[in-house]
Amino acid sequence: MINISEICIGNILHPDGNDETLVATVRAVEENKISFYEYAAASPAQAAPVVLSEIWLKGYSFLYDADNEAWSKGSMHLQPLEEGGYRFSLGAHSQILSFVHQLQNIFFTLFNEHIQIEIAEDVEAPEVQLAADSIMVNYLPKDRSARAFSFSLTVEGASYEVHYEKDTQGYWVFYSHRRI
């Protein structure tokens, strides 16, 4: 279950708490409903937060500093906790971040910009999918009868073509990618 007061437009959540392989971007937040770009609307009881993990930090271009045992992006530092999650500290303020939407919200609060997925040149498949899923809403076909679509990502000279297909329920699912 999601605390609706923590959710903002642009947050990434599991729209179906029973399927943690599916992530979607919040399009609108109402009192008892969360709407998504890539998925049907869900109640806060149906949706689930996405656990903040190393793959998400890498996707958001955080770098791990083994000497300090912390992840950093610019002036933002996150220390992994044994019990899970990450401790974010700024001056006397300290906060535990356990979910992707918490990182997205605090980043926006501090820097007045949305944190973006970035792809390094030596990207692995999960990171390509993560980046593609975060921007695929910009490439959705206008034709509702379309069963598939593709688009290209180009980052720092490395280009990838990603392919999406509709599943049996009519939702867009990442299908494949290839370097071009």
PDB file of C-alpha atoms in Angstrom:
ATOM      1  CA  MET A   1       0.000   0.000   0.000  1.00  0.00           C
ATOM      2  CA  ILE A   2       1.162   3.492  -0.856  1.00  0.00           C
ATOM      3  CA  ASN A   3       0.900   6.574   1.329  1.00  0.00           C
ATOM      4  CA  ILE A   4      -0.889   8.818  -1.202  1.00  0.00           C
ATOM      5  CA  SER A   5       0.533  11.979   0.416  1.00  0.00           C
ATOM      6  CA  GLU A   6       4.067  10.899  -0.686  1.00  0.00           C
ATOM      7  CA  ILE A   7       3.178  10.453  -4.367  1.00  0.00           C
ATOM      8  CA  CYS A   8       3.866  13.100  -7.020  1.00  0.00           C
ATOM      9  CA  ILE A   9       3.384  13.226 -10.765  1.00  0.00           C
ATOM     10  CA  GLY A  10       6.393  11.571 -12.398  1.00  0.00           C
ATOM     11  CA  ASN A  11       7.018   9.100  -9.547  1.00  0.00           C
ATOM     12  CA  ILE A  12       7.771   5.521 -10.525  1.00  0.00           C
ATOM     13  CA  LEU A  13       5.640   2.850  -8.795  1.00  0.00           C
ATOM     14  CA  HIS A  14       4.431  -0.713  -9.182  1.00  0.00           C
ATOM     15  CA  PRO A  15       0.827  -0.084 -10.337  1.00  0.00           C
ATOM     16  CA  ASP A  16      -0.064  -3.660  -9.427  1.00  0.00           C
ATOM     17  CA  GLY A  17       1.480  -4.563  -6.075  1.00  0.00           C
ATOM     18  CA  ASN A  18       1.203  -8.250  -7.014  1.00  0.00           C
ATOM     19  CA  ASP A  19       3.499  -7.823 -10.041  1.00  0.00           C
ATOM     20  CA  GLU A  20       6.844  -6.329  -9.058  1.00  0.00           C
ATOM     21  CA  THR A  21       8.217  -6.740 -12.579  1.00  0.00           C
ATOM     22  CA  LEU A  22       5.938  -3.944 -13.808  1.00  0.00           C
ATOM     23  CA  VAL A  23       6.795  -0.285 -13.189  1.00  0.00           C
ATOM     24  CA  ALA A  24       4.849   2.754 -14.341  1.00  0.00           C
ATOM     25  CA  THR A  25       5.090   6.540 -14.168  1.00  0.00           C
ATOM     26  CA  VAL A  26       2.442   8.475 -12.224  1.00  0.00           C
ATOM     27  CA  ARG A  27       0.345  10.741 -14.476  1.00  0.00           C
ATOM     28  CA  ALA A  28      -2.142  12.062 -11.900  1.00  0.00           C
ATOM     29  CA  VAL A  29      -2.846  11.710  -8.187  1.00  0.00           C
ATOM     30  CA  GLU A  30      -6.349  11.973  -6.782  1.00  0.00           C
ATOM     31  CA  GLU A  31      -7.712  11.234  -3.326  1.00  0.00           C
ATOM     32  CA  ASN A  32      -8.389   7.550  -3.989  1.00  0.00           C
ATOM     33  CA  LYS A  33      -6.785   6.957  -7.376  1.00  0.00           C
ATOM     34  CA  ILE A  34      -3.328   7.022  -8.968  1.00  0.00           C
ATOM     35  CA  SER A  35      -3.282   7.269 -12.772  1.00  0.00           C
ATOM     36  CA  PHE A  36      -0.326   6.055 -14.809  1.00  0.00           C
ATOM     37  CA  TYR A  37       0.927   6.714 -18.334  1.00  0.00           C
ATOM     38  CA  GLU A  38       1.662   3.050 -19.065  1.00  0.00           C
ATOM     39  CA  TYR A  39      -1.030   1.318 -16.983  1.00  0.00           C
ATOM     40  CA  ALA A  40      -4.640   1.626 -15.877  1.00  0.00           C
ATOM     41  CA  ALA A  41      -5.426   3.687 -12.793  1.00  0.00           C
ATOM     42  CA  ALA A  42      -5.026   2.003  -9.412  1.00  0.00           C
ATOM     43  CA  SER A  43      -6.077   2.686  -5.859  1.00  0.00           C
ATOM     44  CA  PRO A  44      -3.359   3.390  -3.288  1.00  0.00           C
ATOM     45  CA  ALA A  45      -4.096  -0.082  -1.865  1.00  0.00           C
ATOM     46  CA  GLN A  46      -3.350  -1.710  -5.258  1.00  0.00           C
ATOM     47  CA  ALA A  47      -0.125   0.180  -6.007  1.00  0.00           C
ATOM     48  CA  ALA A  48       3.205  -0.558  -4.354  1.00  0.00           C
ATOM     49  CA  PRO A  49       6.451   1.402  -4.016  1.00  0.00           C
ATOM     50  CA  VAL A  50       9.505   0.372  -6.040  1.00  0.00           C
ATOM     51  CA  VAL A  51      12.366  -0.637  -3.733  1.00  0.00           C
ATOM     52  CA  LEU A  52      15.388   1.623  -4.125  1.00  0.00           C
ATOM     53  CA  SER A  53      18.263  -0.621  -5.194  1.00  0.00           C
ATOM     54  CA  GLU A  54      21.725  -0.483  -6.679  1.00  0.00           C
ATOM     55  CA  ILE A  55      20.378  -0.808 -10.224  1.00  0.00           C
ATOM     56  CA  TRP A  56      18.158   2.258  -9.750  1.00  0.00           C
ATOM     57  CA  LEU A  57      21.062   4.253  -8.283  1.00  0.00           C
ATOM     58  CA  LYS A  58      23.249   3.280 -11.253  1.00  0.00           C
ATOM     59  CA  GLY A  59      20.450   4.217 -13.639  1.00  0.00           C
ATOM     60  CA  TYR A  60      20.222   7.633 -11.997  1.00  0.00           C
ATOM     61  CA  SER A  61      24.025   8.003 -12.408  1.00  0.00           C
ATOM     62  CA  PHE A  62      24.980   7.638  -8.764  1.00  0.00           C
ATOM     63  CA  LEU A  63      28.556   6.436  -8.332  1.00  0.00           C
ATOM     64  CA  TYR A  64      29.693   4.121  -5.564  1.00  0.00           C
ATOM     65  CA  ASP A  65      32.663   5.287  -3.484  1.00  0.00           C
ATOM     66  CA  ALA A  66      34.132   2.200  -1.790  1.00  0.00           C
ATOM     67  CA  ASP A  67      36.343   4.303   0.498  1.00  0.00           C
ATOM     68  CA  ASN A  68      33.338   6.116   2.003  1.00  0.00           C
ATOM     69  CA  GLU A  69      30.939   3.211   1.442  1.00  0.00           C
ATOM     70  CA  ALA A  70      28.384   5.571  -0.078  1.00  0.00           C
ATOM     71  CA  TRP A  71      26.644   6.359  -3.350  1.00  0.00           C
ATOM     72  CA  SER A  72      26.873   9.911  -4.646  1.00  0.00           C
ATOM     73  CA  LYS A  73      25.580  12.136  -7.418  1.00  0.00           C
ATOM     74  CA  GLY A  74      26.976  15.647  -7.208  1.00  0.00           C
ATOM     75  CA  SER A  75      26.440  16.876  -3.653  1.00  0.00           C
ATOM     76  CA  MET A  76      23.888  14.165  -2.838  1.00  0.00           C
ATOM     77  CA  HIS A  77      25.222  11.201  -0.828  1.00  0.00           C
ATOM     78  CA  LEU A  78      23.435   7.993   0.171  1.00  0.00           C
ATOM     79  CA  GLN A  79      24.878   5.486   2.637  1.00  0.00           C
ATOM     80  CA  PRO A  80      23.616   1.879   2.357  1.00  0.00           C
ATOM     81  CA  LEU A  81      22.056   0.509   5.536  1.00  0.00           C
ATOM     82  CA  GLU A  82      22.429  -3.093   6.680  1.00  0.00           C
ATOM     83  CA  GLU A  83      18.681  -3.392   7.247  1.00  0.00           C
ATOM     84  CA  GLY A  84      17.962  -2.083   3.730  1.00  0.00           C
ATOM     85  CA  GLY A  85      17.459   1.350   2.281  1.00  0.00           C
ATOM     86  CA  TYR A  86      19.879   4.272   2.243  1.00  0.00           C
ATOM     87  CA  ARG A  87      20.588   7.089   4.677  1.00  0.00           C
ATOM     88  CA  PHE A  88      20.485  10.522   3.083  1.00  0.00           C
ATOM     89  CA  SER A  89      22.119  13.261   5.146  1.00  0.00           C
ATOM     90  CA  LEU A  90      22.309  16.997   4.583  1.00  0.00           C
ATOM     91  CA  GLY A  91      23.720  19.010   7.455  1.00  0.00           C
ATOM     92  CA  ALA A  92      21.776  18.067  10.592  1.00  0.00           C
ATOM     93  CA  HIS A  93      18.953  16.522   8.521  1.00  0.00           C
ATOM     94  CA  SER A  94      19.000  12.777   7.990  1.00  0.00           C
ATOM     95  CA  GLN A  95      16.385  10.644   6.285  1.00  0.00           C
ATOM     96  CA  ILE A  96      16.113   6.983   5.318  1.00  0.00           C
ATOM     97  CA  LEU A  97      15.167   6.399   1.694  1.00  0.00           C
ATOM     98  CA  SER A  98      13.758   2.955   0.931  1.00  0.00           C
ATOM     99  CA  PHE A  99      11.841   3.571  -2.291  1.00  0.00           C
ATOM    100  CA  VAL A 100      12.487   5.137  -5.703  1.00  0.00           C
ATOM    101  CA  HIS A 101       9.687   7.706  -5.304  1.00  0.00           C
ATOM    102  CA  GLN A 102      11.301   8.979  -2.082  1.00  0.00           C
ATOM    103  CA  LEU A 103      14.581   9.559  -3.935  1.00  0.00           C
ATOM    104  CA  GLN A 104      12.708  11.257  -6.798  1.00  0.00           C
ATOM    105  CA  ASN A 105      10.864  13.569  -4.390  1.00  0.00           C
ATOM    106  CA  ILE A 106      13.870  14.593  -2.294  1.00  0.00           C
ATOM    107  CA  PHE A 107      15.957  15.196  -5.431  1.00  0.00           C
ATOM    108  CA  PHE A 108      13.238  17.484  -6.814  1.00  0.00           C
ATOM    109  CA  THR A 109      12.929  19.295  -3.478  1.00  0.00           C
ATOM    110  CA  LEU A 110      16.680  19.942  -3.290  1.00  0.00           C
ATOM    111  CA  PHE A 111      17.507  20.728  -6.907  1.00  0.00           C
ATOM    112  CA  ASN A 112      14.150  21.823  -8.387  1.00  0.00           C
ATOM    113  CA  GLU A 113      14.509  19.341 -11.231  1.00  0.00           C
ATOM    114  CA  HIS A 114      13.429  15.784 -11.858  1.00  0.00           C
ATOM    115  CA  ILE A 115      16.092  13.122 -11.534  1.00  0.00           C
ATOM    116  CA  GLN A 116      16.603  11.417 -14.897  1.00  0.00           C
ATOM    117  CA  ILE A 117      17.719   7.965 -15.916  1.00  0.00           C
ATOM    118  CA  GLU A 118      21.024   8.207 -17.758  1.00  0.00           C
ATOM    119  CA  ILE A 119      22.664   5.486 -19.804  1.00  0.00           C
ATOM    120  CA  ALA A 120      26.389   4.881 -19.675  1.00  0.00           C
ATOM    121  CA  GLU A 121      28.189   3.492 -22.718  1.00  0.00           C
ATOM    122  CA  ASP A 122      28.569   0.002 -21.229  1.00  0.00           C
ATOM    123  CA  VAL A 123      24.920  -0.475 -20.361  1.00  0.00           C
ATOM    124  CA  GLU A 124      23.497  -3.881 -19.555  1.00  0.00           C
ATOM    125  CA  ALA A 125      19.986  -5.004 -20.528  1.00  0.00           C
ATOM    126  CA  PRO A 126      18.232  -4.111 -17.231  1.00  0.00           C
ATOM    127  CA  GLU A 127      19.596  -0.588 -17.380  1.00  0.00           C
ATOM    128  CA  VAL A 128      18.487  -0.140 -21.008  1.00  0.00           C
ATOM    129  CA  GLN A 129      15.006  -1.298 -20.027  1.00  0.00           C
ATOM    130  CA  LEU A 130      14.959   1.005 -17.000  1.00  0.00           C
ATOM    131  CA  ALA A 131      15.861   4.017 -19.145  1.00  0.00           C
ATOM    132  CA  ALA A 132      13.427   3.053 -21.904  1.00  0.00           C
ATOM    133  CA  ASP A 133      10.561   2.470 -19.464  1.00  0.00           C
ATOM    134  CA  SER A 134      11.102   5.908 -17.938  1.00  0.00           C
ATOM    135  CA  ILE A 135      10.612   7.716 -21.280  1.00  0.00           C
ATOM    136  CA  MET A 136       8.453   5.313 -23.331  1.00  0.00           C
ATOM    137  CA  VAL A 137       5.326   7.394 -22.683  1.00  0.00           C
ATOM    138  CA  ASN A 138       6.719   9.970 -25.101  1.00  0.00           C
ATOM    139  CA  TYR A 139       6.649   7.400 -27.917  1.00  0.00           C
ATOM    140  CA  LEU A 140       3.302   5.659 -27.415  1.00  0.00           C
ATOM    141  CA  PRO A 141       1.511   5.100 -30.741  1.00  0.00           C
ATOM    142  CA  LYS A 142      -1.534   7.290 -31.364  1.00  0.00           C
ATOM    143  CA  ASP A 143      -3.270   4.330 -33.035  1.00  0.00           C
ATOM    144  CA  ARG A 144      -4.923   2.385 -30.179  1.00  0.00           C
ATOM    145  CA  SER A 145      -4.993  -0.775 -32.304  1.00  0.00           C
ATOM    146  CA  ALA A 146      -1.189  -0.851 -32.613  1.00  0.00           C
ATOM    147  CA  ARG A 147       0.328  -4.016 -31.116  1.00  0.00           C
ATOM    148  CA  ALA A 148       3.999  -2.935 -31.099  1.00  0.00           C
ATOM    149  CA  PHE A 149       6.292   0.081 -31.410  1.00  0.00           C
ATOM    150  CA  SER A 150      10.006   0.897 -31.268  1.00  0.00           C
ATOM    151  CA  PHE A 151      12.152   3.936 -30.628  1.00  0.00           C
ATOM    152  CA  SER A 152      15.830   4.772 -30.301  1.00  0.00           C
ATOM    153  CA  LEU A 153      17.847   6.026 -27.355  1.00  0.00           C
ATOM    154  CA  THR A 154      21.161   7.750 -27.999  1.00  0.00           C
ATOM    155  CA  VAL A 155      23.364   8.636 -25.051  1.00  0.00           C
ATOM    156  CA  GLU A 156      27.027   9.640 -25.160  1.00  0.00           C
ATOM    157  CA  GLY A 157      27.441   8.169 -28.626  1.00  0.00           C
ATOM    158  CA  ALA A 158      25.838   4.789 -27.822  1.00  0.00           C
ATOM    159  CA  SER A 159      22.509   4.161 -29.506  1.00  0.00           C
ATOM    160  CA  TYR A 160      19.931   1.508 -28.702  1.00  0.00           C
ATOM    161  CA  GLU A 161      16.697   0.564 -30.397  1.00  0.00           C
ATOM    162  CA  VAL A 162      14.063  -0.686 -27.952  1.00  0.00           C
ATOM    163  CA  HIS A 163      10.921  -2.592 -28.838  1.00  0.00           C
ATOM    164  CA  TYR A 164       7.612  -2.735 -26.929  1.00  0.00           C
ATOM    165  CA  GLU A 165       4.633  -5.009 -27.461  1.00  0.00           C
ATOM    166  CA  LYS A 166       1.155  -5.118 -25.953  1.00  0.00           C
ATOM    167  CA  ASP A 167       0.488  -7.968 -23.550  1.00  0.00           C
ATOM    168  CA  THR A 168      -2.803  -9.889 -23.401  1.00  0.00           C
ATOM    169  CA  GLN A 169      -4.266  -7.261 -21.042  1.00  0.00           C
ATOM    170  CA  GLY A 170      -3.398  -4.420 -23.435  1.00  0.00           C
ATOM    171  CA  TYR A 171      -0.452  -2.999 -21.484  1.00  0.00           C
ATOM    172  CA  TRP A 172       2.831  -2.025 -23.129  1.00  0.00           C
ATOM    173  CA  VAL A 173       5.703  -4.313 -22.127  1.00  0.00           C
ATOM    174  CA  PHE A 174       9.415  -3.938 -22.859  1.00  0.00           C
ATOM    175  CA  TYR A 175      10.183  -6.738 -25.324  1.00  0.00           C
ATOM    176  CA  SER A 176      13.760  -6.331 -26.550  1.00  0.00           C
ATOM    177  CA  HIS A 177      16.633  -3.991 -27.318  1.00  0.00           C
ATOM    178  CA  ARG A 178      19.664  -3.915 -29.567  1.00  0.00           C
ATOM    179  CA  ARG A 179      22.637  -1.638 -29.935  1.00  0.00           C
ATOM    180  CA  ILE A 180      22.581   0.261 -33.231  1.00  0.00           C
TER     181      ILE A 180
END
